[in-house]
Short mmCIF file of C-alpha atoms and ligand atoms in Angstrom, two decimals:
data_model
loop_
_atom_site.label_atom_id
_atom_site.label_comp_id
_atom_site.label_asym_id
_atom_site.label_seq_id
_atom_site.Cartn_x
_atom_site.Cartn_y
_atom_site.Cartn_z
CA UNK A 813 -42.25 36.55 40.76
CA UNK A 814 -45.84 38.50 39.96
CA UNK A 815 -46.78 39.48 36.80
CA UNK A 816 -48.84 43.08 36.46
CA UNK A 817 -50.69 43.74 33.83
CA UNK A 818 -47.88 44.88 31.04
CA UNK A 819 -45.54 44.55 33.43
CA UNK A 820 -43.33 41.94 35.55
CA UNK A 821 -42.22 42.40 39.28
CA UNK A 822 -39.92 40.35 41.24
CA UNK A 823 -39.24 41.47 45.07
CA UNK A 824 -38.92 45.52 43.85
CA UNK A 825 -37.82 45.13 40.48
CA UNK A 826 -40.72 45.91 38.34
CA UNK A 827 -39.88 46.14 34.17
CA UNK A 828 -42.81 46.14 31.34
CA UNK A 829 -43.23 43.56 29.15
CA UNK A 830 -42.62 43.41 25.89
CA UNK A 831 -39.76 46.38 26.33
CA UNK A 832 -36.15 47.13 25.60
CA UNK A 833 -33.94 49.13 27.60
CA UNK A 834 -32.05 51.63 25.96
CA UNK A 835 -30.09 54.53 27.22
CA UNK A 836 -31.58 54.14 30.79
CA UNK A 837 -35.36 53.92 30.08
CA UNK A 838 -37.45 51.24 28.38
CA UNK A 839 -39.28 51.90 24.73
CA UNK A 840 -42.33 49.64 24.88
CA UNK A 841 -42.81 48.91 20.78
CA UNK A 842 -46.47 47.50 20.40
CA UNK A 843 -46.18 47.05 16.82
CA UNK A 844 -43.07 44.83 17.55
CA UNK A 845 -42.99 40.86 16.92
CA UNK A 846 -43.85 39.24 20.15
CA UNK A 847 -41.44 36.17 21.19
CA UNK A 848 -43.52 34.36 23.60
CA UNK A 849 -41.48 32.98 27.54
CA UNK A 850 -42.33 29.17 28.64
CA UNK A 851 -41.33 27.38 31.81
CA UNK A 852 -40.28 24.47 30.49
CA UNK A 853 -41.80 22.77 33.53
CA UNK A 854 -45.19 23.12 32.51
CA UNK A 855 -44.97 24.61 28.54
CA UNK A 856 -47.35 27.55 30.35
CA UNK A 857 -46.11 31.14 29.07
CA UNK A 858 -44.57 33.46 31.74
CA UNK A 859 -44.45 36.32 30.15
CA UNK A 860 -42.99 37.88 26.47
CA UNK A 861 -40.73 39.53 25.06
CA UNK A 862 -39.79 41.08 21.14
CA UNK A 863 -37.39 40.52 18.63
CA UNK A 864 -36.68 44.54 19.12
CA UNK A 865 -36.70 45.80 15.37
CA UNK A 866 -33.53 46.86 13.67
CA UNK A 867 -33.65 51.17 14.06
CA UNK A 868 -33.53 50.13 17.81
CA UNK A 869 -30.51 48.40 17.52
CA UNK A 870 -29.12 51.06 16.31
CA UNK A 871 -29.93 53.39 18.97
CA UNK A 872 -28.93 50.94 21.68
CA UNK A 873 -25.90 51.59 19.80
CA UNK A 874 -25.59 54.71 19.65
CA UNK A 875 -26.54 54.84 23.01
CA UNK A 876 -23.60 53.35 24.14
CA UNK A 877 -21.41 55.14 22.11
CA UNK A 878 -22.76 58.28 23.26
CA UNK A 879 -21.92 56.69 27.14
CA UNK A 880 -18.69 56.07 26.00
CA UNK A 881 -17.69 59.00 26.12
CA UNK A 882 -17.99 59.62 30.29
CA UNK A 883 -17.94 56.30 31.44
CA UNK A 884 -14.67 55.48 30.10
CA UNK A 885 -13.11 58.59 31.80
CA UNK A 886 -15.33 57.89 34.80
CA UNK A 887 -12.88 57.13 37.70
CA UNK A 888 -12.11 53.67 38.38
CA UNK A 889 -13.28 53.00 42.08
CA UNK A 890 -16.62 55.15 41.05
CA UNK A 891 -17.01 52.57 38.24
CA UNK A 892 -16.16 50.08 40.73
CA UNK A 893 -18.89 51.20 43.23
CA UNK A 894 -21.85 50.80 40.77
CA UNK A 895 -20.59 47.00 40.05
CA UNK A 896 -21.02 47.23 44.12
CA UNK A 897 -24.52 48.71 44.22
CA UNK A 898 -25.90 45.62 41.43
CA UNK A 899 -24.71 43.20 43.58
CA UNK A 900 -26.25 44.63 47.00
CA UNK A 901 -29.62 44.34 44.85
CA UNK A 902 -28.97 41.90 42.98
CA UNK A 903 -28.89 40.32 47.52
CA UNK A 904 -31.39 42.01 48.19
CA UNK A 905 -33.99 40.66 45.10
CA UNK A 906 -32.35 36.88 46.11
CA UNK A 907 -35.22 34.43 45.92
CA UNK A 908 -37.16 36.23 43.46
CA UNK A 909 -34.64 36.39 41.12
CA UNK A 910 -33.64 32.82 41.53
CA UNK A 911 -37.41 31.34 41.45
CA UNK A 912 -37.57 33.68 38.06
CA UNK A 913 -34.39 31.66 36.80
CA UNK A 914 -35.01 28.92 37.49
CA UNK A 915 -39.15 29.57 35.74
CA UNK A 916 -37.48 30.40 32.63
CA UNK A 917 -34.72 27.31 32.52
CA UNK A 918 -36.16 24.89 34.57
CA UNK A 919 -32.98 24.92 37.02
CA UNK A 920 -33.92 22.97 40.80
CA UNK A 921 -34.50 26.52 42.84
CA UNK A 922 -31.16 25.37 45.05
CA UNK A 923 -29.09 25.20 42.00
CA UNK A 924 -30.83 28.47 40.88
CA UNK A 925 -30.13 30.64 44.08
CA UNK A 926 -26.17 29.72 44.01
CA UNK A 927 -25.51 29.74 40.02
CA UNK A 928 -27.92 32.83 39.04
CA UNK A 929 -27.78 34.99 42.42
CA UNK A 930 -24.84 33.83 45.30
CA UNK A 931 -22.32 33.43 42.08
CA UNK A 932 -23.26 36.92 39.94
CA UNK A 933 -22.91 38.93 42.81
CA UNK A 934 -19.30 37.02 43.60
CA UNK A 935 -18.39 38.06 40.13
CA UNK A 936 -19.75 41.60 39.97
CA UNK A 937 -17.56 41.94 43.88
CA UNK A 938 -14.10 40.37 42.37
CA UNK A 939 -14.27 43.19 39.33
CA UNK A 940 -15.19 45.49 41.46
CA UNK A 941 -11.66 44.55 43.40
CA UNK A 942 -9.54 44.58 39.98
CA UNK A 943 -11.32 47.66 39.00
CA UNK A 944 -9.46 49.43 42.47
CA UNK A 945 -6.30 47.40 42.16
CA UNK A 946 -5.33 47.01 38.39
CA UNK A 947 -2.99 48.91 36.81
CA UNK A 948 -4.37 50.89 34.39
CA UNK A 949 -1.16 53.64 34.45
CA UNK A 950 2.36 52.62 34.50
CA UNK A 951 5.54 53.37 33.08
CA UNK A 952 7.80 49.91 31.73
CA UNK A 953 11.26 49.89 31.24
CA UNK A 954 12.07 51.88 28.91
CA UNK A 955 10.46 54.93 30.60
CA UNK A 956 7.45 54.97 27.93
CA UNK A 957 3.88 55.25 29.87
CA UNK A 958 1.49 52.58 29.44
CA UNK A 959 -2.00 53.12 29.67
CA UNK A 960 -4.59 50.82 30.13
CA UNK A 961 -8.03 52.47 28.38
CA UNK A 962 -11.75 50.74 27.65
CA UNK A 963 -12.06 48.81 24.77
CA UNK A 964 -15.40 50.54 23.22
CA UNK A 965 -18.68 49.75 22.85
CA UNK A 966 -19.47 45.47 23.35
CA UNK A 967 -21.71 43.81 21.97
CA UNK A 968 -22.76 40.81 24.65
CA UNK A 969 -24.33 37.81 23.33
CA UNK A 970 -25.73 35.36 25.55
CA UNK A 971 -27.26 31.32 26.39
CA UNK A 972 -29.66 30.21 28.17
CA UNK A 973 -28.00 27.49 30.34
CA UNK A 974 -26.72 29.81 33.49
CA UNK A 975 -28.33 32.92 31.66
CA UNK A 976 -28.00 35.35 34.83
CA UNK A 977 -24.02 34.39 34.71
CA UNK A 978 -23.40 34.33 31.70
CA UNK A 979 -24.35 37.82 31.35
CA UNK A 980 -22.24 38.96 34.95
CA UNK A 981 -19.55 37.62 33.26
CA UNK A 982 -19.17 39.80 30.71
CA UNK A 983 -21.39 42.79 31.59
CA UNK A 984 -19.23 42.96 35.01
CA UNK A 985 -15.78 43.09 33.23
CA UNK A 986 -16.93 45.14 29.81
CA UNK A 987 -18.21 48.57 32.78
CA UNK A 988 -14.96 48.05 35.35
CA UNK A 989 -12.97 48.12 32.12
CA UNK A 990 -14.87 51.64 31.53
CA UNK A 991 -16.80 49.42 28.51
CA UNK A 992 -20.56 50.47 27.49
CA UNK A 993 -22.80 47.46 26.16
CA UNK A 994 -25.83 46.45 24.14
CA UNK A 995 -26.69 43.42 25.56
CA UNK A 996 -29.23 40.55 23.83
CA UNK A 997 -29.69 37.45 26.26
CA UNK A 998 -30.86 34.40 24.91
CA UNK A 999 -34.68 34.64 23.77
CA UNK A 1000 -35.33 31.20 26.01
CA UNK A 1001 -34.17 33.30 29.01
CA UNK A 1002 -34.70 37.10 28.34
CA UNK A 1003 -36.54 38.14 31.86
CA UNK A 1004 -33.57 37.91 33.77
CA UNK A 1005 -31.89 40.28 31.24
CA UNK A 1006 -34.78 42.54 31.99
CA UNK A 1007 -34.33 41.95 36.03
CA UNK A 1008 -30.88 42.84 35.98
CA UNK A 1009 -31.39 46.17 33.38
CA UNK A 1010 -34.10 47.04 36.15
CA UNK A 1011 -31.69 46.97 37.96
CA UNK A 1012 -28.88 48.68 36.91
CA UNK A 1013 -31.90 51.47 36.42
CA UNK A 1014 -32.25 51.88 40.45
CA UNK A 1015 -29.04 51.72 40.96
CA UNK A 1016 -28.54 55.42 38.85
CA UNK A 1017 -25.74 53.57 36.62
CA UNK A 1018 -25.68 56.13 33.28
CA UNK A 1019 -27.83 55.87 30.81
CA UNK A 1020 -26.25 54.11 28.02
CA UNK A 1021 -24.05 52.26 29.96
CA UNK A 1022 -25.83 49.16 29.74
CA UNK A 1023 -28.52 48.59 26.64
CA UNK A 1024 -30.41 45.44 26.55
CA UNK A 1025 -31.98 44.22 23.72
CA UNK A 1026 -34.81 41.19 22.84
CA UNK A 1027 -34.98 38.75 19.61
CA UNK A 1028 -33.32 35.28 18.27
CA UNK A 1029 -30.55 35.07 17.37
CA UNK A 1030 -31.04 35.18 13.94
CA UNK A 1031 -33.26 38.16 13.45
CA UNK A 1032 -32.22 40.33 16.36
CA UNK A 1033 -28.77 38.57 17.42
CA UNK A 1034 -27.40 38.58 13.37
CA UNK A 1035 -28.40 41.94 12.70
CA UNK A 1036 -26.20 43.51 15.71
CA UNK A 1037 -23.60 41.27 14.26
CA UNK A 1038 -23.79 42.98 11.18
CA UNK A 1039 -24.23 46.33 12.21
CA UNK A 1040 -20.59 46.18 13.63
CA UNK A 1041 -21.16 49.55 15.60
CA UNK A 1042 -19.21 48.01 18.58
CA UNK A 1043 -15.51 47.55 19.30
CA UNK A 1044 -15.75 43.81 21.22
CA UNK A 1045 -17.98 41.58 20.27
CA UNK A 1046 -18.10 38.92 23.28
CA UNK A 1047 -20.23 35.46 22.48
CA UNK A 1048 -21.03 32.84 24.56
CA UNK A 1049 -22.74 29.87 23.03
CA UNK A 1050 -22.73 27.10 20.19
CA UNK A 1051 -19.63 26.53 18.65
CA UNK A 1052 -22.08 27.29 15.02
CA UNK A 1053 -22.99 30.34 16.14
CA UNK A 1054 -19.85 31.12 17.25
CA UNK A 1055 -18.08 30.31 14.52
CA UNK A 1056 -21.32 32.85 11.89
CA UNK A 1057 -19.74 35.64 15.30
CA UNK A 1058 -16.66 34.77 14.99
CA UNK A 1059 -16.26 35.87 11.01
CA UNK A 1060 -18.22 39.04 11.25
CA UNK A 1061 -15.64 40.25 13.66
CA UNK A 1062 -13.02 39.40 11.51
CA UNK A 1063 -14.32 40.60 8.61
CA UNK A 1064 -14.40 43.91 10.74
CA UNK A 1065 -11.93 43.78 12.77
CA UNK A 1066 -12.68 44.02 15.95
CA UNK A 1067 -11.88 41.58 19.36
CA UNK A 1068 -14.09 38.96 19.95
CA UNK A 1069 -14.03 36.70 22.81
CA UNK A 1070 -16.27 33.55 21.63
CA UNK A 1071 -16.94 31.00 24.63
CA UNK A 1072 -18.66 28.01 23.02
CA UNK A 1073 -19.13 24.59 23.57
CA UNK A 1074 -17.27 21.64 25.90
CA UNK A 1075 -16.93 17.25 26.19
CA UNK A 1076 -14.74 17.76 28.62
CA UNK A 1077 -12.99 14.55 30.32
CA UNK A 1078 -13.22 13.39 33.77
CA UNK A 1079 -9.92 11.11 34.20
CA UNK A 1080 -9.70 8.98 36.96
CA UNK A 1081 -6.52 7.25 37.25
CA UNK A 1082 -5.34 4.31 39.17
CA UNK A 1083 -5.35 5.54 41.98
CA UNK A 1084 -7.73 7.33 42.46
CA UNK A 1085 -10.87 6.72 44.95
CA UNK A 1086 -13.14 5.02 42.42
CA UNK A 1087 -16.63 4.98 44.41
CA UNK A 1088 -15.81 8.85 45.15
CA UNK A 1089 -14.55 10.30 41.19
CA UNK A 1090 -17.67 8.59 39.86
CA UNK A 1091 -20.48 9.82 42.27
CA UNK A 1092 -19.28 13.47 41.93
CA UNK A 1093 -18.48 12.78 38.28
CA UNK A 1094 -21.84 11.80 37.66
CA UNK A 1095 -23.03 15.10 40.10
CA UNK A 1096 -20.86 17.64 38.27
CA UNK A 1097 -21.85 15.69 35.09
CA UNK A 1098 -25.89 16.50 35.53
CA UNK A 1099 -25.78 20.19 37.06
CA UNK A 1100 -28.16 21.61 34.79
CA UNK A 1101 -29.91 18.64 33.53
CA UNK A 1102 -26.33 18.28 31.63
CA UNK A 1103 -26.59 21.31 30.12
CA UNK A 1104 -23.29 22.94 31.37
CA UNK A 1105 -21.15 23.82 28.42
CA UNK A 1106 -17.42 22.38 31.45
CA UNK A 1107 -20.15 19.23 32.29
CA UNK A 1108 -17.61 15.97 32.87
CA UNK A 1109 -19.16 14.32 30.41
CA UNK A 1110 -16.43 12.53 29.65
CA UNK A 1111 -15.60 9.65 32.72
CA UNK A 1112 -12.56 7.67 31.33
CA UNK A 1113 -11.76 4.80 33.95
CA UNK A 1114 -8.77 1.85 33.75
CA UNK A 1115 -9.78 -1.01 31.71
CA UNK A 1116 -10.37 -2.96 34.63
CA UNK A 1117 -12.85 -0.93 36.56
CA UNK A 1118 -15.22 -0.31 33.89
CA UNK A 1119 -18.08 -2.60 34.77
CA UNK A 1120 -17.94 -0.90 38.57
CA UNK A 1121 -17.63 2.54 37.42
CA UNK A 1122 -20.78 1.59 35.17
CA UNK A 1123 -22.43 0.30 37.92
CA UNK A 1124 -21.72 2.92 40.75
CA UNK A 1125 -22.58 5.42 38.14
CA UNK A 1126 -26.25 3.89 37.31
CA UNK A 1127 -26.94 3.81 40.95
CA UNK A 1128 -25.99 7.75 41.14
CA UNK A 1129 -28.10 8.67 38.20
CA UNK A 1130 -31.10 6.16 39.75
CA UNK A 1131 -31.52 9.01 42.78
CA UNK A 1132 -32.60 11.60 40.90
CA UNK A 1133 -35.69 13.17 41.31
CA UNK A 1134 -37.20 14.28 38.35
CA UNK A 1135 -40.09 17.07 38.71
CA UNK A 1136 -41.04 20.75 39.93
CA UNK A 1137 -37.64 22.55 39.79
CA UNK A 1138 -39.48 25.54 42.42
CA UNK A 1139 -39.53 22.39 44.99
CA UNK A 1140 -36.85 21.98 47.07
CA UNK A 1141 -36.92 17.75 46.80
CA UNK A 1142 -36.28 18.30 42.60
CA UNK A 1143 -32.55 17.26 42.21
CA UNK A 1144 -33.38 17.92 38.63
CA UNK A 1145 -35.17 19.53 36.72
CA UNK A 1146 -36.97 19.26 32.89
CA UNK A 1147 -34.05 20.81 29.90
CA UNK A 1148 -35.16 23.86 27.77
CA UNK A 1149 -37.10 23.22 25.11
CA UNK A 1150 -39.05 20.59 23.21
CA UNK A 1151 -36.16 20.47 20.95
CA UNK A 1152 -33.45 20.08 23.24
CA UNK A 1153 -35.34 17.20 24.16
CA UNK A 1154 -36.05 15.44 20.81
CA UNK A 1155 -32.17 16.11 20.31
CA UNK A 1156 -30.60 14.80 23.63
CA UNK A 1157 -32.86 11.67 22.81
CA UNK A 1158 -32.04 11.29 19.61
CA UNK A 1159 -28.22 11.03 20.56
CA UNK A 1160 -29.51 8.52 23.26
CA UNK A 1161 -31.41 6.32 20.19
CA UNK A 1162 -28.63 6.79 18.04
CA UNK A 1163 -25.88 5.28 20.57
CA UNK A 1164 -28.20 2.52 21.54
CA UNK A 1165 -28.99 1.86 17.67
CA UNK A 1166 -25.14 0.84 17.43
CA UNK A 1167 -25.11 -1.19 20.30
CA UNK A 1168 -24.62 0.62 23.55
CA UNK A 1169 -25.32 -0.16 26.38
CA UNK A 1170 -27.40 3.12 27.85
CA UNK A 1171 -28.63 2.09 31.17
CA UNK A 1172 -31.87 4.92 31.75
CA UNK A 1173 -34.70 4.47 33.90
CA UNK A 1174 -38.26 4.15 32.05
CA UNK A 1175 -40.43 5.42 34.12
CA UNK A 1176 -40.66 8.14 36.89
CA UNK A 1177 -40.49 10.30 34.19
CA UNK A 1178 -43.18 13.38 35.94
CA UNK A 1179 -46.19 12.51 33.71
CA UNK A 1180 -48.11 15.73 32.02
CA UNK A 1181 -46.20 18.49 30.65
CA UNK A 1182 -42.20 20.01 30.39
CA UNK A 1183 -39.82 18.84 29.03
CA UNK A 1184 -38.10 16.31 31.21
CA UNK A 1185 -35.82 14.02 30.08
CA UNK A 1186 -34.02 10.78 32.38
CA UNK A 1187 -30.14 11.02 32.76
CA UNK A 1188 -28.25 8.41 31.00
CA UNK A 1189 -24.78 6.02 31.85
CA UNK A 1190 -23.84 5.08 28.16
CA UNK A 1191 -21.11 2.77 27.89
CA UNK A 1192 -19.69 0.29 25.44
CA UNK A 1193 -19.94 2.70 22.77
CA UNK A 1194 -17.38 3.05 20.14
CA UNK A 1195 -14.59 6.37 20.27
CA UNK A 1196 -15.45 8.00 17.24
CA UNK A 1197 -19.52 7.70 17.97
CA UNK A 1198 -21.39 11.09 18.26
CA UNK A 1199 -22.04 10.87 21.96
CA UNK A 1200 -18.49 10.47 22.62
CA UNK A 1201 -17.50 13.60 20.50
CA UNK A 1202 -20.17 15.91 20.28
CA UNK A 1203 -21.57 18.10 22.85
CA UNK A 1204 -25.19 16.65 23.72
CA UNK A 1205 -26.10 19.60 26.66
CA UNK A 1206 -28.28 16.86 28.45
CA UNK A 1207 -28.06 14.48 31.56
CA UNK A 1208 -25.81 11.68 29.68
CA UNK A 1209 -22.84 10.32 31.41
CA UNK A 1210 -20.41 8.39 28.63
CA UNK A 1211 -18.10 5.58 30.96
CA UNK A 1212 -14.96 4.50 29.21
CA UNK A 1213 -12.30 2.29 29.38
CA UNK A 1214 -8.56 2.76 29.63
CA UNK A 1215 -5.79 0.84 28.62
CA UNK A 1216 -2.32 2.62 30.07
CA UNK A 1217 -2.40 6.22 31.52
CA UNK A 1218 -1.14 7.34 27.92
CA UNK A 1219 -3.80 5.86 26.72
CA UNK A 1220 -6.18 8.14 28.83
CA UNK A 1221 -4.36 11.53 28.20
CA UNK A 1222 -4.77 10.40 24.10
CA UNK A 1223 -8.61 9.74 25.11
CA UNK A 1224 -8.82 12.40 27.41
CA UNK A 1225 -7.10 14.60 24.50
CA UNK A 1226 -8.74 13.61 21.52
CA UNK A 1227 -11.48 15.60 21.33
CA UNK A 1228 -11.93 19.34 19.12
CA UNK A 1229 -12.78 20.83 22.41
CA UNK A 1230 -11.13 21.44 25.34
CA UNK A 1231 -13.33 24.03 27.75
CA UNK A 1232 -12.32 21.88 31.18
CA UNK A 1233 -11.43 18.35 32.12
CA UNK A 1234 -10.61 16.98 35.17
CA UNK A 1235 -8.72 14.34 36.79
CA UNK A 1236 -8.68 12.33 39.95
CA UNK A 1237 -5.53 10.81 42.48
CA UNK A 1238 -5.22 9.78 45.00
CA UNK A 1239 -2.05 11.98 45.15
CA UNK A 1240 -2.39 15.23 44.22
CA UNK A 1241 1.09 16.11 42.70
CA UNK A 1242 0.31 12.90 40.82
CA UNK A 1243 -3.37 14.39 39.64
CA UNK A 1244 -1.16 18.42 38.67
CA UNK A 1245 2.02 16.61 36.76
CA UNK A 1246 -1.00 14.63 34.43
CA UNK A 1247 -3.16 18.24 34.50
CA UNK A 1248 -0.38 19.55 32.24
CA UNK A 1249 -0.86 17.03 29.67
CA UNK A 1250 -4.52 17.57 28.92
CA UNK A 1251 -5.28 20.46 26.13
CA UNK A 1252 -8.17 21.92 28.59
CA UNK A 1253 -8.78 26.20 30.04
CA UNK A 1254 -9.81 24.74 33.43
CA UNK A 1255 -8.52 20.94 34.74
CA UNK A 1256 -10.09 20.99 38.25
CA UNK A 1257 -8.68 17.80 40.66
CA UNK A 1258 -10.45 15.77 42.55
CA UNK A 1259 -13.77 17.49 41.82
CA UNK A 1260 -13.02 20.68 43.08
CA UNK A 1261 -15.50 23.44 42.37
CA UNK A 1262 -15.34 26.74 41.38
CA UNK A 1263 -12.86 28.63 43.71
CA UNK A 1264 -14.07 31.93 45.55
CA UNK A 1265 -13.10 34.51 44.17
CA UNK A 1266 -14.67 33.61 40.96
CA UNK A 1267 -11.17 35.20 39.83
CA UNK A 1268 -9.63 32.14 37.89
CA UNK A 1269 -9.44 32.25 34.21
CA UNK A 1270 -12.92 30.24 32.32
CA UNK A 1271 -12.48 29.46 28.42
CA UNK A 1272 -11.03 27.15 25.83
CA UNK A 1273 -8.52 25.82 24.28
CA UNK A 1274 -9.15 24.55 20.96
CA UNK A 1275 -12.45 25.09 19.55
CA UNK A 1276 -13.85 25.80 22.51
CA UNK A 1277 -13.09 29.20 22.05
CA UNK A 1278 -10.85 32.42 22.30
CA UNK A 1279 -10.16 33.94 24.84
CA UNK A 1280 -11.12 34.63 29.14
CA UNK A 1281 -14.01 34.92 31.15
CA UNK A 1282 -13.31 35.86 35.40
CA UNK A 1283 -10.34 37.38 37.09
CA UNK A 1284 -7.90 39.86 35.38
CA UNK A 1285 -7.79 37.75 32.55
CA UNK A 1286 -11.34 38.32 31.87
CA UNK A 1287 -10.77 41.95 33.11
CA UNK A 1288 -8.22 42.31 29.64
CA UNK A 1289 -10.63 41.40 27.27
CA UNK A 1290 -12.03 44.29 27.20
CA UNK A 1291 -9.01 46.66 28.42
CA UNK A 1292 -7.38 48.70 24.97
CA UNK A 1293 -3.31 49.05 25.80
CA UNK A 1294 -1.73 52.31 24.05
CA UNK A 1295 2.38 52.95 24.86
CA UNK A 1296 3.02 56.46 24.92
CA UNK A 1297 6.53 56.59 24.29
CA UNK A 1298 8.84 59.19 25.53
CA UNK A 1299 10.15 59.21 29.05
CA UNK A 1300 8.79 61.68 31.13
CA UNK A 1301 10.67 64.61 32.66
CA UNK A 1302 13.38 62.85 35.20
CA UNK A 1303 13.32 59.16 34.08
CA UNK A 1304 14.83 57.47 35.46
CA UNK A 1305 14.94 58.29 38.26
P1 NAD B 706 -26.94 29.54 20.14
O1 NAD B 706 -25.06 29.68 19.79
O2 NAD B 706 -28.22 28.86 19.41
O3 NAD B 706 -27.50 30.82 21.13
C1 NAD B 706 -26.67 31.99 22.18
C2 NAD B 706 -26.72 33.02 21.73
O4 NAD B 706 -26.80 33.05 20.65
C3 NAD B 706 -28.39 33.30 21.80
O5 NAD B 706 -28.62 34.43 22.47
C4 NAD B 706 -28.66 33.41 20.12
O6 NAD B 706 -30.14 34.06 20.13
C5 NAD B 706 -27.45 33.80 19.91
N1 NAD B 706 -27.67 33.82 17.78
C6 NAD B 706 -28.38 32.15 17.01
N2 NAD B 706 -27.79 32.69 15.91
C7 NAD B 706 -26.60 33.55 16.24
C8 NAD B 706 -27.60 34.44 15.11
N3 NAD B 706 -27.00 33.80 13.83
N4 NAD B 706 -26.18 35.46 15.32
C9 NAD B 706 -26.18 36.30 15.91
N5 NAD B 706 -26.64 35.28 17.90
C10 NAD B 706 -27.45 34.26 17.46
O7 NAD B 706 -26.65 28.68 21.50
P2 NAD B 706 -28.55 28.01 21.40
O8 NAD B 706 -28.83 27.73 20.52
O9 NAD B 706 -28.59 28.50 23.55
O10 NAD B 706 -27.66 26.51 22.32
C11 NAD B 706 -27.47 25.24 21.27
C12 NAD B 706 -26.61 24.72 21.06
O11 NAD B 706 -24.99 25.61 22.01
C13 NAD B 706 -26.44 23.71 22.95
O12 NAD B 706 -26.75 22.78 22.44
C14 NAD B 706 -25.16 23.80 23.53
O13 NAD B 706 -24.24 22.81 22.70
C15 NAD B 706 -24.18 25.01 23.23
N6 NAD B 706 -24.37 25.57 23.96
C16 NAD B 706 -23.38 26.22 24.55
C17 NAD B 706 -22.77 26.82 25.96
C18 NAD B 706 -22.14 26.88 26.55
O14 NAD B 706 -21.56 27.83 27.29
N7 NAD B 706 -20.89 27.42 25.91
C19 NAD B 706 -24.19 27.58 26.19
C20 NAD B 706 -25.27 27.38 25.68
C21 NAD B 706 -25.94 26.57 24.03
#
């Protein structure tokens, strides 16, 4: 990434500083309040974005509404070709986009390549494929014609932890369905969203199909939600904000998709390979320094294996190399902000003072700047402790022993969340049978990662949210269904 005077350049992608993308063009708003964007590994300023003033938020919605007329009736195969063109441009700027994401979030560069570029490219391609293959119009058993149409203008509000993926997981299905979008990315990581806007301009996406405005949740976010000039709101973030957005969407009677938090269990059955289960769970839990909504943060093992599991986990945790996320040798970057670091440290201090056993290196944090925290393995903790029940969003794994399989399932499901879970067993069929009893939107067997193409639904039971992302279920969130009654001439044949 190169900072030009007044602009940011990522490979061949260039966008102006302090500007928002509305109606296919950039509006630089000099009078607007400025929000600094910093690198969490160095605490240095990377760039600045603006708190978009209300009149520009309104024009973003107006632009999306205007564009909807044409985009919603653009043939699905044409919409698909735009998604593929965007994937091609992303691939061309792969390294620069990964470096930008890494600098904004603090994610190790190899993870940024795979989760912030390669995965979004696969998601774009999968929705292009779905746009082409989806049954947009068909006859039902009664002879009525069922028409699938764009649900309308979408308000997309996204978080900072996997920002490019989280944006593409909303924008790709929305565009595939013929919807137009107003996107507000997280204030901590807005630059990748502006880079995507610039790429959309480059591929000639019609004006107004994607609009990107920046700002804080409390100002721009709240104002966008309150404007209610949208037909669908798709939000990923915290439970607290999800509640507010859900209440507003309920009041306005608009469709909503809420991807909220998780406190996911990794359930290791007695016949599992303990060493492999624990090692992989620690790694899955500590991806992006634990700032991952579906991280397996509660490791459940048979009571008799608790000591061994904790020891294995400690060995893996101790091997993490903290440091500059842009170095290939770094395996854990900083947390995204000082606030996030304070929150994580408070959970650990609280657990320690309540008598939990917390294994955590005291040294090896890069000296000087950056929001680094050492990974922690927590055991001997009460089942109702905050660190067991609440989303910590840091490199913290809680290890608990269970008395029986029944007890294990009860512990696994004893959470207000239900985003994802893992089951480990030497017997795949047994693991699958146990998986069916777990209240979670995704259950991974023996540490499975996201399958390719990324079309399996992702989303939560219980307080983890409403709706699904990815694949056909993700497309459905942006589709309105119409039944035209009255059989066609000649029906039934
Ligand atoms: P957040 O919910 O505060 O913010 C997410 C997005 O919503 C951001 O774009 C933010 O600007 C916006 N926002 C915030 N308040 C808003 C409001 N009142 N109205 C409209 N938009 C608003 O999440 P965060 O601050 O990014 O992180 C806080 C916690 O949320 C984390 O510690 C974690 O527990 C959770 N989180 C979960 C996920 C997930 O994928 N499930 C992702 C990020 C964060």
